[in-house]
Amino acid sequence: MKEKIIGRIKKDTAFFMLSILAGLMISIGGIAYLYITSFDSNSIALKMAGGLAFTVGLTFIILLEFKLFTGLNCDLINTNYKEWYRLVVSFLGNCVGCWFGALLIFKTPIGSAVMARAIELYESKLALNFGVTIASSILCGIFITMAVLGYRACKDNKMAAIFAIIFPIFIFVILGVEHSVANQVYFALAILGGKPFVGQIVLSTFTVMIGNIIGGIIIPVVLWAKNKLISKDNDNKNAESDKNN
């Protein structure tokens, strides 16, 4: 029993460490996006450049199998409910990584520009109403699942796999949809830049997390239902064939 508990602690510790690394990768992509768009937040060209830069973080997370909260959602329906607590563990680790990345950048020469842009996003995200927040976060969850499943489908061809990751992430960044982990980078930098930590941040984060989970399981649920229907249809055909024989 003792060995089993120790083994579980070791696995969860390793999982948490990989979650921190995932948060750090998100902070790197988020900071790059903030800096590029800080020159002109309305420029579509800079948004595209920032979106492309952001994909670096997600690409390494998926390739190196770091534990990102939104990336884990697509496997939720196939995960034993006793393991669901790992979603919380992953998010906490992601937050640690995001704050670590924010702390590394805010005292650098580009820190002021990055924080100023983060404050803009801090204010705009907290101003969103519930309906917009949940819809936007569901859409983001769908994009993340597309990237993860796309990578798995093309895993034998690394170049195709990387493109399968990049395009959905690039689009979701351009659209500005709500990503619960990326938002922690923006909130962290805004707070370091002088904005207060308010209860609305917690409420917004929880809402986006729920939306990301819903969006993350939509495609897997449909694929699961499709496989069940096909399997049932094949079983019926086989039963009918056996009956005729």
XYZ file of C-alpha atoms in Angstrom:
245
model
C 0.000 0.000 0.000
C 2.826 2.360 0.945
C 4.646 1.654 -2.315
C 1.445 2.318 -4.252
C 1.012 5.704 -2.561
C 4.651 6.626 -3.157
C 4.313 5.596 -6.803
C 1.211 7.769 -7.205
C 2.983 10.745 -5.600
C 5.944 10.335 -7.952
C 3.670 10.161 -11.007
C 1.654 13.195 -9.928
C 4.845 15.145 -9.185
C 6.211 14.373 -12.650
C 2.833 15.321 -14.130
C 2.878 18.636 -12.256
C 6.409 19.386 -13.474
C 5.343 18.772 -17.075
C 2.367 21.066 -16.462
C 4.721 23.833 -15.318
C 6.738 23.417 -18.512
C 3.533 23.640 -20.560
C 2.674 26.911 -18.798
C 6.165 28.219 -19.501
C 5.780 27.396 -23.200
C 2.456 29.246 -23.260
C 4.069 32.236 -21.561
C 6.808 32.302 -24.213
C 4.247 32.265 -27.025
C 2.034 34.776 -25.223
C 4.880 37.179 -24.543
C 5.978 37.018 -28.183
C 2.403 37.780 -29.255
C 2.142 40.694 -26.818
C 5.429 42.235 -27.904
C 4.730 41.983 -31.636
C 1.225 43.431 -31.329
C 2.343 46.145 -28.885
C 3.514 48.239 -31.862
C -0.041 48.415 -33.232
C -2.753 46.239 -31.696
C -5.116 46.970 -34.611
C -2.716 45.918 -37.371
C -3.866 42.666 -38.968
C -0.337 42.039 -40.243
C 1.090 42.269 -36.723
C -1.735 40.103 -35.359
C -0.846 37.473 -37.943
C 2.840 37.706 -37.048
C 1.989 37.500 -33.354
C -0.326 34.555 -33.971
C 2.441 32.718 -35.806
C 4.873 33.420 -32.958
C 2.361 32.106 -30.416
C 2.215 28.729 -32.185
C 5.803 28.012 -31.098
C 4.680 27.365 -27.532
C 1.829 25.005 -28.448
C 3.983 23.166 -30.975
C 6.603 22.287 -28.374
C 3.939 21.344 -25.827
C 2.406 18.805 -28.192
C 5.689 17.503 -29.607
C 7.268 17.052 -26.157
C 4.010 15.889 -24.537
C 3.913 18.539 -21.833
C 0.672 18.662 -19.852
C -1.487 21.599 -20.946
C -4.957 21.881 -19.414
C -6.694 22.601 -22.712
C -4.788 19.866 -24.520
C -5.863 17.232 -22.004
C -9.562 17.962 -22.500
C -9.789 16.032 -25.761
C -9.018 12.785 -23.879
C -11.464 13.462 -21.068
C -14.200 11.077 -22.250
C -11.681 8.217 -22.406
C -10.172 9.009 -18.998
C -11.280 7.284 -15.812
C -13.212 9.788 -13.704
C -10.810 9.075 -10.828
C -8.101 10.734 -12.930
C -10.073 13.896 -13.660
C -8.396 15.644 -10.741
C -5.366 15.878 -13.008
C -7.126 18.618 -14.966
C -6.919 20.775 -11.837
C -3.312 19.722 -11.248
C -2.390 20.582 -14.822
C -4.060 23.999 -14.645
C -2.283 24.875 -11.396
C 1.035 23.806 -12.899
C 0.266 25.801 -16.049
C -0.373 28.881 -13.899
C 2.984 28.448 -12.146
C 4.721 28.252 -15.526
C 2.852 31.306 -16.809
C 3.791 33.392 -13.784
C 7.399 32.236 -14.005
C 7.558 33.348 -17.635
C 5.932 36.669 -16.764
C 8.434 37.265 -13.941
C 11.334 36.545 -16.290
C 10.237 39.129 -18.857
C 8.820 42.056 -16.896
C 12.203 43.504 -15.868
C 13.735 43.193 -19.339
C 13.978 46.089 -21.840
C 10.790 44.970 -23.590
C 8.954 44.414 -20.326
C 7.177 47.777 -20.312
C 5.811 47.314 -23.848
C 4.681 43.773 -23.074
C 2.969 44.833 -19.837
C 1.222 47.763 -21.512
C -0.244 45.442 -24.133
C -1.157 42.909 -21.442
C -3.074 45.613 -19.582
C -5.129 46.268 -22.724
C -6.077 42.589 -22.866
C -6.682 42.480 -19.097
C -9.259 45.248 -19.422
C -10.922 43.914 -22.573
C -11.193 40.341 -21.286
C -12.701 41.354 -17.947
C -15.208 43.552 -19.800
C -16.638 40.583 -21.756
C -20.087 39.381 -20.705
C -20.729 35.761 -19.743
C -22.276 34.725 -23.068
C -19.387 36.043 -25.143
C -16.812 34.566 -22.771
C -18.306 31.069 -22.764
C -18.888 31.007 -26.537
C -15.380 32.264 -27.256
C -13.799 29.746 -24.881
C -15.784 26.859 -26.399
C -14.476 27.852 -29.825
C -10.939 27.940 -28.444
C -11.355 24.435 -27.014
C -12.370 23.184 -30.454
C -9.261 24.700 -32.044
C -6.966 23.133 -29.439
C -8.548 19.712 -29.962
C -8.102 20.131 -33.724
C -4.388 20.734 -33.156
C -3.935 17.751 -30.830
C -5.944 15.274 -32.905
C -4.463 16.639 -36.128
C -0.978 15.989 -34.780
C -1.911 12.437 -33.798
C -3.398 11.751 -37.216
C -0.205 12.908 -38.936
C 2.281 11.652 -36.352
C 4.196 9.502 -38.840
C 4.877 12.569 -40.987
C 6.522 15.192 -38.762
C 6.190 18.042 -41.265
C 2.467 17.399 -41.763
C 2.058 16.994 -37.989
C 3.619 20.391 -37.305
C 1.367 22.071 -39.870
C -1.620 20.301 -38.292
C -0.677 21.967 -35.006
C 0.199 25.415 -36.341
C -2.889 26.248 -38.418
C -5.604 25.807 -35.747
C -3.478 27.638 -33.147
C -2.662 30.442 -35.578
C -6.369 30.929 -36.340
C -7.505 30.922 -32.718
C -4.910 33.563 -31.803
C -5.936 35.758 -34.746
C -9.592 35.459 -33.727
C -8.733 36.363 -30.135
C -10.792 33.572 -28.572
C -10.481 32.804 -24.854
C -7.752 30.392 -23.770
C -7.775 29.820 -20.000
C -4.018 29.274 -19.703
C -2.876 32.008 -22.092
C -5.098 34.441 -20.196
C -3.026 33.768 -17.064
C 0.029 35.162 -18.852
C -1.847 38.343 -19.723
C -3.325 38.680 -16.229
C 0.074 38.055 -14.612
C 1.830 40.688 -16.703
C -1.007 43.184 -16.178
C -0.807 42.667 -12.406
C 2.978 43.079 -12.513
C 2.284 46.267 -14.486
C 0.145 47.672 -11.679
C -3.379 46.365 -12.285
C -5.160 44.878 -9.247
C -5.965 41.223 -8.716
C -9.755 41.247 -8.553
C -12.389 38.567 -8.036
C -13.518 39.028 -11.620
C -10.265 37.399 -12.746
C -11.210 34.220 -10.873
C -14.754 34.274 -12.274
C -13.519 34.886 -15.825
C -10.896 32.141 -15.494
C -13.428 29.605 -14.203
C -15.867 30.474 -17.002
C -13.183 30.123 -19.669
C -12.020 26.809 -18.193
C -15.561 25.414 -18.418
C -15.894 26.665 -22.000
C -12.524 25.191 -22.965
C -13.577 21.811 -21.551
C -16.881 21.867 -23.456
C -15.153 22.855 -26.687
C -12.398 20.324 -26.100
C -14.751 17.335 -25.895
C -17.118 18.201 -28.763
C -15.090 16.542 -31.528
C -14.123 13.483 -29.402
C -17.772 12.959 -28.369
C -18.951 13.073 -31.990
C -16.188 10.682 -33.071
C -17.046 8.347 -30.162
C -20.729 8.386 -31.148
C -19.828 7.718 -34.789
C -17.685 4.726 -33.818
C -20.441 3.373 -31.573
C -23.020 3.661 -34.353
C -20.756 2.008 -36.911
C -19.830 -0.748 -34.458
C -23.482 -1.379 -33.639
C -24.388 -1.441 -37.325
C -21.584 -3.922 -38.047
C -22.702 -6.118 -35.147
C -26.258 -6.134 -36.511
C -25.007 -7.082 -39.973
C -22.850 -9.854 -38.566
C -25.744 -11.166 -36.485
C -28.015 -11.118 -39.529
C -25.355 -12.891 -41.598
C -24.923 -15.580 -38.936
C -28.678 -16.043 -38.771
C -28.935 -16.516 -42.537
C -26.093 -19.028 -42.494
